[in-house]
Amino acid sequence: MDASPLVWTITVAGVLGLLLFDYFFHVRKAHVPSLKEAAIWSSLYVGIAILFGVGVLVAAGVHSGSEYFAGYITEKALSVDNLFVFLIIMTSFRVPREDQQKVLLFGIAFSLVARTGFIFLGAALINSFAWVFYFFGLILLITAGNMLKPESSESKSGDNVMVRIARKIFHTSPDYDGDKLFTVHNGKRALTPMLLVMVAIGGTDLLFALDSIPAIFGLTQNVYIVFTATAFSLLGLRQLYFLLDGLLDRLIYLSYGLATILAFIGVKLVLHALHENNVPIINHGEPVPVFEISTGLSLTVIVGVLVVTVLASLLSPAGRAQTAIANARRHATDYLDLGYTADHTERVRVYDALRHEEEIIRSLGGKYRKMVHEEPELMELLLSAHAEHEESVQRAAREDAGRQAGE
């Protein structure tokens, strides 16, 4: 499938148009999207990606269509994994809930630019050096192994090297000033945490590209398909974040599924490299007659692994318990942090969500309730949240009584 310059121009214009539409109609005015809003727009973006894939099937044939869908599904799954890191970064920076959309959209736009650069660089290397397939395959196998290692939240926190350098070199403000990137602090112009969190998101996006681009080149070497599958996997990621908020921690086996997929694609790349071999130290620079994994088999394995992984996570009692405990901790922290949001409706939503997670924990049985009681800091946090809520209810009642007496 060779895309003409006109097709490339229309595609790039369409992607940029969707990003601009997202900004001006959804993100420009800070607000917390409802679950309904997130579900509608997330479904719309997935629908656009599927329709585009159907168009590729019709216009370019089954092979190209299968490559697109295999690439899109893989990149989408990796994007969902990226949302875990976005969540950790925004939590560590205490980004106000109503301003998180802007941070996410910046991350998506930056990621799209960075990955486009990596795509054309990767394509140039592949066209010039066949041994690059060995290199890409090795990267994916190493990445798959690293995903199986236990990793703390601190290792993925927003306090990365770029942020530490920015804080040392530039004058920074400790508090947000709406969604502004610069403010005045102690009489001097200063960077706000909003700019620092964008720097952190941008830095992690570069690392994500090092994993995702070799993965999709392992499924197709068609630059147009690589670009479109990557772009459509990123579009709608902002809406998906708010749709999956509260369920991300539930996918406890997702890392195992993604590690399996990356390892599978890594093996496929190595086999392809052997089939096209021209490295002198391997088989005297001659191609090695090995089995090559077809695109259809790749698509079947990717979908199968993701289905098994997601179902195992959602049906697992351990997954439900881990999700409920993590969400309860997050909701209690958000409720107690009065600077987290100025939206009263959002604070009510957070407290109701906290109560919901506590009900889930109680319904899971003694084994999982014991997990909560064995964490004294979590118990103290939950008790403080309930005490704050009780005080706010009494304060509101006194204010209503005062208003009625004044009337």
Short mmCIF file of C-alpha atoms in Angstrom, two decimals:
data_model
loop_
_atom_site.label_atom_id
_atom_site.label_comp_id
_atom_site.label_asym_id
_atom_site.label_seq_id
_atom_site.Cartn_x
_atom_site.Cartn_y
_atom_site.Cartn_z
CA MET A 1 0.00 0.00 0.00
CA ASP A 2 1.72 3.15 -1.27
CA ALA A 3 -0.02 6.35 -0.15
CA SER A 4 0.23 9.31 -2.51
CA PRO A 5 1.27 12.80 -1.30
CA LEU A 6 -2.39 13.84 -1.53
CA VAL A 7 -3.49 10.97 0.73
CA TRP A 8 -0.74 11.85 3.21
CA THR A 9 -1.81 15.51 3.21
CA ILE A 10 -5.47 14.66 3.79
CA THR A 11 -4.58 12.20 6.57
CA VAL A 12 -2.28 14.59 8.43
CA ALA A 13 -4.84 17.40 8.07
CA GLY A 14 -7.55 15.12 9.43
CA VAL A 15 -5.46 14.14 12.47
CA LEU A 16 -4.55 17.78 13.21
CA GLY A 17 -8.21 18.76 12.74
CA LEU A 18 -9.32 16.20 15.34
CA LEU A 19 -6.71 17.48 17.82
CA LEU A 20 -7.78 21.11 17.30
CA PHE A 21 -11.45 20.14 17.60
CA ASP A 22 -10.67 18.36 20.86
CA TYR A 23 -8.90 21.44 22.22
CA PHE A 24 -11.35 24.17 21.25
CA PHE A 25 -14.56 22.28 22.01
CA HIS A 26 -13.59 20.21 25.05
CA VAL A 27 -10.31 21.20 26.67
CA ARG A 28 -10.07 24.99 26.32
CA LYS A 29 -12.66 25.52 29.05
CA ALA A 30 -11.49 23.67 32.15
CA HIS A 31 -14.06 21.18 33.41
CA VAL A 32 -14.36 17.61 34.67
CA PRO A 33 -15.88 15.44 31.90
CA SER A 34 -18.77 13.25 32.96
CA LEU A 35 -18.69 9.49 32.47
CA LYS A 36 -21.30 9.86 29.72
CA GLU A 37 -19.25 12.49 27.88
CA ALA A 38 -16.08 10.38 28.12
CA ALA A 39 -17.91 7.25 26.91
CA ILE A 40 -19.51 8.99 23.92
CA TRP A 41 -16.35 10.64 22.65
CA SER A 42 -14.13 7.64 23.36
CA SER A 43 -16.52 5.44 21.37
CA LEU A 44 -16.55 8.02 18.57
CA TYR A 45 -12.76 8.01 18.23
CA VAL A 46 -12.62 4.21 18.29
CA GLY A 47 -15.35 4.17 15.65
CA ILE A 48 -13.36 6.54 13.42
CA ALA A 49 -10.30 4.28 13.75
CA ILE A 50 -12.35 1.19 12.85
CA LEU A 51 -13.95 2.90 9.85
CA PHE A 52 -10.51 3.94 8.64
CA GLY A 53 -9.35 0.34 8.98
CA VAL A 54 -12.34 -0.86 6.96
CA GLY A 55 -11.38 1.69 4.32
CA VAL A 56 -7.84 0.26 4.23
CA LEU A 57 -9.32 -3.25 3.85
CA VAL A 58 -11.47 -2.17 0.90
CA ALA A 59 -8.87 0.03 -0.82
CA ALA A 60 -5.67 -1.95 -0.22
CA GLY A 61 -6.73 -5.51 0.52
CA VAL A 62 -6.90 -7.91 3.43
CA HIS A 63 -3.14 -7.98 4.06
CA SER A 64 -2.83 -4.21 4.54
CA GLY A 65 -6.06 -4.09 6.53
CA SER A 66 -4.84 -6.85 8.85
CA GLU A 67 -1.55 -5.03 9.36
CA TYR A 68 -3.42 -1.84 10.27
CA PHE A 69 -5.71 -3.52 12.80
CA ALA A 70 -2.83 -5.51 14.34
CA GLY A 71 -0.84 -2.29 14.71
CA TYR A 72 -3.79 -0.27 16.01
CA ILE A 73 -4.76 -2.85 18.66
CA THR A 74 -1.17 -3.22 19.84
CA GLU A 75 -0.59 0.53 20.04
CA LYS A 76 -3.96 1.05 21.79
CA ALA A 77 -3.07 -1.55 24.40
CA LEU A 78 0.31 0.08 24.98
CA SER A 79 -1.44 3.47 25.23
CA VAL A 80 -3.72 2.14 27.99
CA ASP A 81 -0.60 1.01 29.85
CA ASN A 82 0.76 4.54 29.40
CA LEU A 83 -2.34 5.87 31.17
CA PHE A 84 -1.12 4.20 34.37
CA VAL A 85 2.00 6.37 34.23
CA PHE A 86 0.00 9.50 33.38
CA LEU A 87 -2.17 8.80 36.43
CA ILE A 88 0.87 8.46 38.69
CA ILE A 89 2.48 11.63 37.34
CA MET A 90 -0.68 13.73 37.72
CA THR A 91 -1.26 12.32 41.20
CA SER A 92 2.31 13.16 42.27
CA PHE A 93 1.88 16.72 40.95
CA ARG A 94 -1.64 17.00 42.44
CA VAL A 95 -3.01 18.33 39.14
CA PRO A 96 -6.50 19.80 39.74
CA ARG A 97 -9.12 17.45 38.33
CA GLU A 98 -10.64 20.06 36.04
CA ASP A 99 -7.23 20.84 34.47
CA GLN A 100 -6.16 17.26 33.80
CA GLN A 101 -7.69 17.29 30.31
CA LYS A 102 -5.24 19.95 29.14
CA VAL A 103 -2.27 17.98 30.46
CA LEU A 104 -3.50 14.82 28.73
CA LEU A 105 -4.09 16.58 25.40
CA PHE A 106 -0.60 18.09 25.54
CA GLY A 107 0.81 14.62 26.22
CA ILE A 108 -1.08 13.19 23.25
CA ALA A 109 0.05 15.97 20.89
CA PHE A 110 3.67 15.73 22.04
CA SER A 111 3.59 11.94 21.77
CA LEU A 112 2.21 12.16 18.23
CA VAL A 113 5.02 14.51 17.17
CA ALA A 114 7.71 12.40 18.88
CA ARG A 115 6.45 9.11 17.47
CA THR A 116 6.13 10.57 13.97
CA GLY A 117 9.80 11.48 14.14
CA PHE A 118 10.71 7.99 15.36
CA ILE A 119 8.55 6.43 12.60
CA PHE A 120 10.42 8.18 9.78
CA LEU A 121 13.76 7.55 11.48
CA GLY A 122 12.91 3.87 11.88
CA ALA A 123 11.75 3.60 8.27
CA ALA A 124 15.01 5.18 7.04
CA LEU A 125 17.08 2.76 9.13
CA ILE A 126 15.09 -0.27 7.94
CA ASN A 127 15.49 0.74 4.30
CA SER A 128 19.24 1.20 4.74
CA PHE A 129 20.22 -1.49 7.22
CA ALA A 130 18.53 -4.90 7.45
CA TRP A 131 20.24 -5.58 10.78
CA VAL A 132 17.93 -2.99 12.39
CA PHE A 133 15.32 -5.77 12.69
CA TYR A 134 17.68 -7.60 15.08
CA PHE A 135 18.05 -4.39 17.10
CA PHE A 136 14.30 -3.71 17.26
CA GLY A 137 13.63 -7.33 18.22
CA LEU A 138 16.20 -7.12 21.04
CA ILE A 139 14.63 -3.89 22.33
CA LEU A 140 11.19 -5.53 22.53
CA LEU A 141 12.51 -8.66 24.27
CA ILE A 142 14.31 -6.54 26.86
CA THR A 143 11.22 -4.36 27.33
CA ALA A 144 9.05 -7.45 27.79
CA GLY A 145 11.39 -8.70 30.51
CA ASN A 146 11.41 -5.32 32.27
CA MET A 147 7.60 -5.22 32.31
CA LEU A 148 7.58 -8.39 34.40
CA LYS A 149 9.74 -6.83 37.10
CA PRO A 150 7.98 -5.29 40.11
CA GLU A 151 8.09 -1.53 39.77
CA SER A 152 7.32 1.04 42.41
CA SER A 153 5.29 4.17 41.86
CA GLU A 154 8.37 6.25 42.64
CA SER A 155 10.16 4.86 39.59
CA LYS A 156 7.37 6.29 37.42
CA SER A 157 6.78 9.48 39.35
CA GLY A 158 6.74 12.93 37.86
CA ASP A 159 9.96 13.91 39.66
CA ASN A 160 12.17 12.89 36.74
CA VAL A 161 15.53 14.33 35.68
CA MET A 162 14.03 16.98 33.40
CA VAL A 163 11.76 18.28 36.16
CA ARG A 164 14.58 18.36 38.73
CA ILE A 165 16.78 20.33 36.32
CA ALA A 166 13.94 22.78 35.59
CA ARG A 167 13.37 23.35 39.32
CA LYS A 168 17.08 24.01 39.91
CA ILE A 169 17.59 26.37 36.97
CA PHE A 170 14.29 28.26 36.94
CA HIS A 171 12.19 29.96 39.59
CA THR A 172 9.14 27.77 40.17
CA SER A 173 5.85 28.35 41.98
CA PRO A 174 4.67 25.77 44.54
CA ASP A 175 1.00 26.34 43.67
CA TYR A 176 -1.14 26.22 40.53
CA ASP A 177 -2.54 29.39 39.00
CA GLY A 178 -5.49 27.92 37.12
CA ASP A 179 -4.13 26.32 33.95
CA LYS A 180 -1.44 28.98 33.42
CA LEU A 181 2.10 27.87 32.59
CA PHE A 182 3.70 31.00 34.15
CA THR A 183 2.74 33.12 37.13
CA VAL A 184 4.20 35.68 39.51
CA HIS A 185 5.61 34.26 42.75
CA ASN A 186 7.37 36.41 45.38
CA GLY A 187 7.37 39.29 42.92
CA LYS A 188 9.13 37.32 40.17
CA ARG A 189 7.95 35.50 37.05
CA ALA A 190 7.89 31.76 37.81
CA LEU A 191 7.08 28.42 36.22
CA THR A 192 3.90 26.83 37.55
CA PRO A 193 3.50 23.12 38.39
CA MET A 194 1.30 22.94 35.25
CA LEU A 195 4.36 23.52 33.05
CA LEU A 196 6.44 21.08 35.10
CA VAL A 197 3.86 18.30 34.79
CA MET A 198 3.81 18.83 31.02
CA VAL A 199 7.59 18.49 31.00
CA ALA A 200 7.27 15.25 32.95
CA ILE A 201 4.60 13.91 30.58
CA GLY A 202 6.71 14.88 27.56
CA GLY A 203 9.77 13.10 28.96
CA THR A 204 7.90 9.87 29.56
CA ASP A 205 6.34 10.09 26.08
CA LEU A 206 9.81 9.86 24.57
CA LEU A 207 10.45 6.66 26.51
CA PHE A 208 7.09 5.24 25.44
CA ALA A 209 8.00 5.82 21.79
CA LEU A 210 11.12 3.69 22.16
CA ASP A 211 8.86 0.71 22.97
CA SER A 212 5.87 1.32 20.74
CA ILE A 213 7.57 2.16 17.43
CA PRO A 214 9.71 -1.03 17.26
CA ALA A 215 6.56 -2.98 18.20
CA ILE A 216 4.49 -1.72 15.29
CA PHE A 217 7.41 -2.03 12.84
CA GLY A 218 7.41 -5.68 13.85
CA LEU A 219 3.89 -5.95 12.44
CA THR A 220 4.25 -3.84 9.30
CA GLN A 221 6.96 -1.86 7.55
CA ASN A 222 4.46 0.29 5.62
CA VAL A 223 5.12 3.82 6.90
CA TYR A 224 1.60 5.05 6.15
CA ILE A 225 0.00 2.19 8.09
CA VAL A 226 2.48 2.66 10.95
CA PHE A 227 1.64 6.38 11.15
CA THR A 228 -2.15 6.02 10.95
CA ALA A 229 -2.32 3.11 13.40
CA THR A 230 -0.18 5.08 15.87
CA ALA A 231 -2.12 8.32 15.40
CA PHE A 232 -5.56 6.73 15.79
CA SER A 233 -4.40 4.83 18.88
CA LEU A 234 -3.48 8.16 20.51
CA LEU A 235 -6.58 10.09 19.46
CA GLY A 236 -9.30 9.67 22.07
CA LEU A 237 -6.78 8.70 24.74
CA ARG A 238 -7.86 11.72 26.82
CA GLN A 239 -11.48 10.55 26.87
CA LEU A 240 -10.39 6.98 27.55
CA TYR A 241 -8.47 8.17 30.63
CA PHE A 242 -11.61 9.57 32.24
CA LEU A 243 -13.65 6.57 31.10
CA LEU A 244 -11.23 4.07 32.66
CA ASP A 245 -10.47 6.17 35.74
CA GLY A 246 -11.05 3.86 38.66
CA LEU A 247 -10.62 0.76 36.50
CA LEU A 248 -6.96 1.20 35.60
CA ASP A 249 -5.79 -0.38 38.86
CA ARG A 250 -8.16 -3.27 38.21
CA LEU A 251 -6.16 -4.45 35.18
CA ILE A 252 -3.58 -6.16 37.39
CA TYR A 253 -2.50 -8.63 34.71
CA LEU A 254 -2.24 -6.13 31.84
CA SER A 255 1.53 -5.84 32.18
CA TYR A 256 1.85 -9.61 31.76
CA GLY A 257 -0.30 -9.53 28.63
CA LEU A 258 1.66 -6.64 27.14
CA ALA A 259 4.96 -8.35 27.99
CA THR A 260 3.74 -11.46 26.15
CA ILE A 261 2.72 -9.42 23.11
CA LEU A 262 6.00 -7.49 22.98
CA ALA A 263 8.01 -10.70 23.38
CA PHE A 264 5.98 -12.32 20.59
CA ILE A 265 6.59 -9.37 18.25
CA GLY A 266 10.26 -9.34 19.26
CA VAL A 267 10.58 -13.00 18.23
CA LYS A 268 8.76 -12.21 14.99
CA LEU A 269 11.26 -9.41 14.25
CA VAL A 270 14.24 -11.67 14.91
CA LEU A 271 12.80 -14.37 12.63
CA HIS A 272 12.20 -11.77 9.92
CA ALA A 273 15.76 -10.50 10.37
CA LEU A 274 17.09 -14.05 9.93
CA HIS A 275 14.97 -14.50 6.82
CA GLU A 276 16.39 -11.27 5.33
CA ASN A 277 19.82 -11.72 6.89
CA ASN A 278 22.88 -10.01 5.41
CA VAL A 279 24.98 -9.74 8.58
CA PRO A 280 28.35 -11.41 7.82
CA ILE A 281 28.75 -13.10 11.22
CA ILE A 282 25.37 -14.88 10.88
CA ASN A 283 25.24 -17.73 8.36
CA HIS A 284 28.07 -16.07 6.39
CA GLY A 285 25.79 -13.18 5.49
CA GLU A 286 23.22 -15.41 3.78
CA PRO A 287 19.46 -15.54 4.58
CA VAL A 288 18.45 -18.22 7.08
CA PRO A 289 15.46 -20.40 6.06
CA VAL A 290 13.24 -19.95 9.14
CA PHE A 291 9.50 -19.89 9.77
CA GLU A 292 8.01 -16.40 9.46
CA ILE A 293 4.97 -15.38 11.50
CA SER A 294 2.13 -14.14 9.31
CA THR A 295 0.14 -10.97 9.96
CA GLY A 296 -3.03 -13.02 10.48
CA LEU A 297 -1.36 -15.12 13.18
CA SER A 298 0.02 -11.95 14.80
CA LEU A 299 -3.44 -10.37 14.93
CA THR A 300 -4.94 -13.56 16.43
CA VAL A 301 -2.26 -13.80 19.13
CA ILE A 302 -2.52 -10.09 20.05
CA VAL A 303 -6.32 -10.12 20.37
CA GLY A 304 -6.31 -13.47 22.20
CA VAL A 305 -3.71 -12.39 24.76
CA LEU A 306 -5.50 -9.09 25.45
CA VAL A 307 -8.90 -10.78 25.88
CA VAL A 308 -7.49 -13.36 28.31
CA THR A 309 -5.54 -10.69 30.22
CA VAL A 310 -8.48 -8.30 30.61
CA LEU A 311 -10.97 -11.02 31.56
CA ALA A 312 -8.57 -12.53 34.10
CA SER A 313 -8.03 -9.08 35.64
CA LEU A 314 -11.73 -8.16 35.80
CA LEU A 315 -12.87 -11.53 37.16
CA SER A 316 -10.09 -11.86 39.73
CA PRO A 317 -11.11 -11.21 43.39
CA ALA A 318 -7.55 -10.02 44.00
CA GLY A 319 -7.97 -7.53 41.18
CA ARG A 320 -11.24 -6.23 42.63
CA ALA A 321 -9.67 -5.89 46.08
CA GLN A 322 -6.55 -4.15 44.81
CA THR A 323 -8.66 -1.77 42.74
CA ALA A 324 -11.02 -0.92 45.58
CA ILE A 325 -8.18 -0.30 48.04
CA ALA A 326 -6.18 1.82 45.58
CA ASN A 327 -9.24 3.84 44.60
CA ALA A 328 -10.32 4.33 48.21
CA ARG A 329 -6.88 5.67 49.04
CA ARG A 330 -6.92 8.00 46.04
CA HIS A 331 -10.46 9.27 46.66
CA ALA A 332 -9.77 9.91 50.36
CA THR A 333 -6.60 11.83 49.49
CA ASP A 334 -8.42 13.89 46.86
CA TYR A 335 -11.28 14.69 49.23
CA LEU A 336 -8.94 15.90 51.98
CA ASP A 337 -6.91 18.02 49.56
CA LEU A 338 -9.08 21.15 49.39
CA GLY A 339 -6.78 22.59 46.73
CA TYR A 340 -7.40 19.61 44.44
CA THR A 341 -10.58 21.10 43.00
CA ALA A 342 -12.78 24.12 43.57
CA ASP A 343 -15.78 22.32 42.08
CA HIS A 344 -18.26 21.39 44.84
CA THR A 345 -19.94 18.84 42.59
CA GLU A 346 -16.58 17.14 42.04
CA ARG A 347 -15.95 16.92 45.80
CA VAL A 348 -19.35 15.29 46.28
CA ARG A 349 -18.53 12.86 43.47
CA VAL A 350 -15.19 11.99 45.08
CA TYR A 351 -16.79 11.31 48.46
CA ASP A 352 -19.55 9.17 46.92
CA ALA A 353 -16.87 7.26 45.02
CA LEU A 354 -14.99 6.71 48.30
CA ARG A 355 -18.11 5.28 49.94
CA HIS A 356 -18.68 3.03 46.92
CA GLU A 357 -15.15 1.59 47.13
CA GLU A 358 -15.55 0.97 50.86
CA GLU A 359 -18.75 -0.97 50.17
CA ILE A 360 -16.89 -3.10 47.64
CA ILE A 361 -14.15 -3.84 50.18
CA ARG A 362 -16.74 -4.87 52.79
CA SER A 363 -18.44 -7.18 50.27
CA LEU A 364 -15.23 -9.03 49.40
CA GLY A 365 -14.91 -10.85 52.69
CA GLY A 366 -12.62 -10.91 55.72
CA LYS A 367 -9.41 -11.71 53.84
CA TYR A 368 -9.51 -8.48 51.86
CA ARG A 369 -10.94 -6.33 54.67
CA LYS A 370 -7.92 -7.45 56.68
CA MET A 371 -5.66 -5.97 53.97
CA VAL A 372 -7.10 -2.54 54.76
CA HIS A 373 -6.83 -2.89 58.54
CA GLU A 374 -3.18 -3.94 58.16
CA GLU A 375 -2.41 -0.53 56.67
CA PRO A 376 -2.70 1.98 59.57
CA GLU A 377 -1.93 4.95 57.32
CA LEU A 378 -4.81 4.01 55.01
CA MET A 379 -7.19 3.56 57.95
CA GLU A 380 -6.21 6.98 59.33
CA LEU A 381 -6.70 8.50 55.88
CA LEU A 382 -10.20 7.02 55.53
CA LEU A 383 -11.22 8.15 59.03
CA SER A 384 -9.94 11.68 58.32
CA ALA A 385 -11.96 11.83 55.09
CA HIS A 386 -15.16 10.82 56.87
CA ALA A 387 -14.50 13.30 59.69
CA GLU A 388 -13.93 16.10 57.15
CA HIS A 389 -17.16 15.18 55.37
CA GLU A 390 -19.13 15.20 58.61
CA GLU A 391 -17.69 18.59 59.50
CA SER A 392 -18.52 20.00 56.05
CA VAL A 393 -22.12 18.73 56.36
CA GLN A 394 -22.51 20.39 59.77
CA ARG A 395 -20.90 23.59 58.45
CA ALA A 396 -23.34 23.68 55.53
CA ALA A 397 -26.26 23.09 57.91
CA ARG A 398 -25.15 26.01 60.11
CA GLU A 399 -24.82 28.27 57.07
CA ASP A 400 -28.33 27.33 55.90
CA ALA A 401 -29.73 27.98 59.38
CA GLY A 402 -27.98 31.37 59.44
CA ARG A 403 -29.43 32.33 56.04
CA GLN A 404 -32.94 31.28 57.13
CA ALA A 405 -32.65 33.30 60.37
CA GLY A 406 -31.51 36.33 58.37
CA GLU A 407 -34.55 36.07 56.13
#
